[in-house]
């Protein structure tokens, strides 16, 4: 149980385009989802926290108009990287909290974004 | 602010060797401490956790003890297997209204050779 999926696993796009990444909790309802960014050989950095049906809370320094987060249901959150640029290339990971262990975050496998 | 520091890898070991990954933290409060593991091609999985001083978390032969006096949460396993090859992340969480944000260390890659 407590499986979280992400789609796509890898995406390559041209500079200036937008990319949407989906995060789904497959067998539980996620009251809260988190989006992280990970650069090579670096820590996971929390970008934002999203609760179903409300606006996401962004961490300091994260542009909310650049990284649009929508948590439309208890099993789906999406991250849209708008007008992507090469510096947005990174590994994006989501996690979800809820289910039988509501204090534990369950992580997705991550999405590798490459912006050309 | 809050931060987690863990030893850089990669750590290369032979099968059945003893593994230690050091983790220290700074926190503005009394955190819960976690170890997550990421196997190749998979998401992060919670390995173990401890919520108060002197608690010992354990799972799959791994152990870590919450040491408040040294602000540490070192991960140990007495006899590693090839299947333990993965990246290990130490993390802390402070319970807030926003809900259990995690602060991660940089990760330590462990490679166990047969």
PDB file of C-alpha atoms in Angstrom, chain B residues 15 72 90:
ATOM      1  CA  UNK B  15      29.118  -7.928   1.243  1.00  0.00           C
ATOM      2  CA  UNK B  72      23.081  12.943  15.557  1.00  0.00           C
ATOM      3  CA  UNK B  90      18.752  11.491   6.499  1.00  0.00           C
TER       4      UNK B  90
END
